[in-house]
C-alpha positions as a printed Julia matrix, in Angstrom:
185×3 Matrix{Float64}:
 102.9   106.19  117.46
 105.49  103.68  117.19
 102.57  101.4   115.25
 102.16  103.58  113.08
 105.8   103.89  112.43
 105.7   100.04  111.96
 102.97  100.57  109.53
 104.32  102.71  107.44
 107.88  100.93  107.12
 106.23   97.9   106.09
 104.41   99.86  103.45
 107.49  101.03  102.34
 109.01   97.28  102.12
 106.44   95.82  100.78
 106.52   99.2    97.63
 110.04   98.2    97.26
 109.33   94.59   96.53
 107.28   94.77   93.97
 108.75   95.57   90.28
 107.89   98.72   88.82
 108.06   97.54   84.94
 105.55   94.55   85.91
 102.58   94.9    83.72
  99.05   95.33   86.15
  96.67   97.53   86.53
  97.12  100.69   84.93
  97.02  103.55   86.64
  93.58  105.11   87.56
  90.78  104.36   89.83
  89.43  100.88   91.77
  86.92   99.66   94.21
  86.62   96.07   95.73
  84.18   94.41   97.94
  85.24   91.58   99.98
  83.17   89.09  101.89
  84.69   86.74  104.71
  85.39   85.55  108.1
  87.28   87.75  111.45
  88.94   85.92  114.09
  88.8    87.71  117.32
  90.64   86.8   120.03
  89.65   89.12  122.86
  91.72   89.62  126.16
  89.01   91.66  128.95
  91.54   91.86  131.59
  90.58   90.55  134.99
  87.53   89.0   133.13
  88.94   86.7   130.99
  89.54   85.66  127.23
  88.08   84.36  124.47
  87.73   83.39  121.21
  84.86   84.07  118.34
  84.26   83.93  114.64
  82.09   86.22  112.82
  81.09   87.6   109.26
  83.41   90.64  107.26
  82.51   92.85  104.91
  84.91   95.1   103.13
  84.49   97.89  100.77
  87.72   99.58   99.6
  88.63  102.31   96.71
  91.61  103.52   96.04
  93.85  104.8    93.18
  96.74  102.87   91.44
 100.14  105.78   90.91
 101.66  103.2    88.78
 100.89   99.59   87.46
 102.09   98.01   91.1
 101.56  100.79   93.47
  98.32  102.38   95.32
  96.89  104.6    98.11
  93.48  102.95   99.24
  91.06  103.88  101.49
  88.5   100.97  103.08
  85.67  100.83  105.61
  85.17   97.53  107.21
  82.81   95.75  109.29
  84.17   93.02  111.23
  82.36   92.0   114.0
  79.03   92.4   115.37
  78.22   89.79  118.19
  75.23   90.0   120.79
  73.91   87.68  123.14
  71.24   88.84  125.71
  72.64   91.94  127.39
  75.64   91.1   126.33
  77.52   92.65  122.93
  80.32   93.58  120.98
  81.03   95.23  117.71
  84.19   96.34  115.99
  84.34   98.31  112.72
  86.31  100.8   110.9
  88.04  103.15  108.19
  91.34  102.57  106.87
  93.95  104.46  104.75
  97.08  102.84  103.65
  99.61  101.75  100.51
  98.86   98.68   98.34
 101.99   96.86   96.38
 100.94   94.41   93.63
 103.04   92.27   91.44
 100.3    90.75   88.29
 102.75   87.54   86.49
 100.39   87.65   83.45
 100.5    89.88   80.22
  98.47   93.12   79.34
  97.17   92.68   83.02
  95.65   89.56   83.0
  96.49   86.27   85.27
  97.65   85.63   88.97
  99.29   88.29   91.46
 100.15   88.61   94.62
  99.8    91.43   96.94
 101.03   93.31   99.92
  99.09   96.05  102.33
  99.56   98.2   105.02
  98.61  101.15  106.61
  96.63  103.09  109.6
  93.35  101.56  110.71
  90.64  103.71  112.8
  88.78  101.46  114.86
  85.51  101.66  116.82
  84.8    99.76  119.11
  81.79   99.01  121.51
  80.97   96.62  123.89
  78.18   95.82  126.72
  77.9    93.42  129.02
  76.1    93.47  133.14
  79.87   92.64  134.47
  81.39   95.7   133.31
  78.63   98.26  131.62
  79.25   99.86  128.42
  82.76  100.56  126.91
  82.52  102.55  123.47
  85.95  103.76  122.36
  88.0   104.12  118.75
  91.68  103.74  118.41
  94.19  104.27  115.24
  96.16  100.93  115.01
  97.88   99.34  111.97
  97.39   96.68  109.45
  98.73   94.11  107.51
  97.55   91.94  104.66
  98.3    89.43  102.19
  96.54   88.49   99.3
  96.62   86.59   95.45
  94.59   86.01   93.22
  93.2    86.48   89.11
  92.72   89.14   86.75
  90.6    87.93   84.3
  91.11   91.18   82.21
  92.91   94.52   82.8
  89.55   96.07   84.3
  88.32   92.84   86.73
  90.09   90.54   89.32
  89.1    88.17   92.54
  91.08   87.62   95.18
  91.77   85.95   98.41
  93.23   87.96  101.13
  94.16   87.77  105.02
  94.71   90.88  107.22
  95.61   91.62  110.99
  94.36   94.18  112.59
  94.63   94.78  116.26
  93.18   97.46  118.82
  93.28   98.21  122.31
  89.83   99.34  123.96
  89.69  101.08  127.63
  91.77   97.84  128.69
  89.76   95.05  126.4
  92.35   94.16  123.55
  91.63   92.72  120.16
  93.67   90.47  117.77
  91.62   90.19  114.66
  92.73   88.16  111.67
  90.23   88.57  108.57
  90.23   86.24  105.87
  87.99   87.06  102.86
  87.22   86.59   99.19
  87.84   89.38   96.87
  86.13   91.01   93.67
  88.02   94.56   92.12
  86.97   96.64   89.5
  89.32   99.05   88.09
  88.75  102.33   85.72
């Protein structure tokens, strides 16, 4: 619970810092895909840690209220490892608040952005030391991002985002880096 407080006070920071009479996106609809690279560092208790790379995939949608503020909603994919009888594979849905700032007229140029919000992670993991462990958990996250809106309807991005989840005992720190392409209507 107290996560998800910290969650949604950042959200609220981050809303306040960006200027509502900024011009961006207009209100109405988006989706994005975003393609990148998770950094897992993974504590299994009395077995050890560790340390992996491994491919992301993002698909979000969501709905800008005004030109600098939205709700989105996201599924993500970020990690799917397997070696022998050995494997591990986290993935997700997310709901939280975007806040954008676009420094170019009619909603064109660069802009930075902040997110947060409530992540639901699953979580599953094999292995002949400890059997199966197949769990979900509701953590928060955080990203940054920037990047260039070539016109008020298309914009690419790069953006980095922590996530983190606890697992019947095996924790995960997960920073995802990834490249960004939005489409708004």
């Amino acid at each position: 619970m107290k996560q998800l407080r910290i969650a949604a006070m950042t959200a609220v920071i981050v809303g306040g810092m960006v200027s509502n009479n900024a011009v961006a996106a207009e209100p109405g609809a988006f989706v994005g895909v975003e393609f990148g690279r998770s950094h897992f560092d993974v504590d299994v208790g009395r077995l050890g840690e560790g340390s992996d790379t491994d491919q992301a995939i993002l698909v979000r949608g969501g709905y800008y209220f005004t030109p600098n503020i939205a709700v989105e909603a996201f599924h993500a994919q970020l990690y799917d490892w397997s070696d022998g009888d050995a494997s591990l594979d986290v993935d997700g849905f997310g709901v939280g608040l975007v806040g954008r700032k676009n420094f170019g007229a009619d909603g064109n140029g660069y802009y930075l952005l902040g997110r947060a919000g409530a992540f639901q992670a699953h979580g599953s993991a094999e292995g002949p030391s400890f059997g199966g462990i197949d769990d979900e958990t509701t953590v928060p996250y955080f990203g940054l991002g920037g990047g260039y809106d070539f016109n008020r309807q298309v914009g690419i991005g790069l953006n980095a985002t922590y996530f983190r989840g606890d697992f019947q005992g095996v924790d995960i720190d997960t920073t995802t880096f990834t490249a960004a392409v939005e489409y708004r209507f």
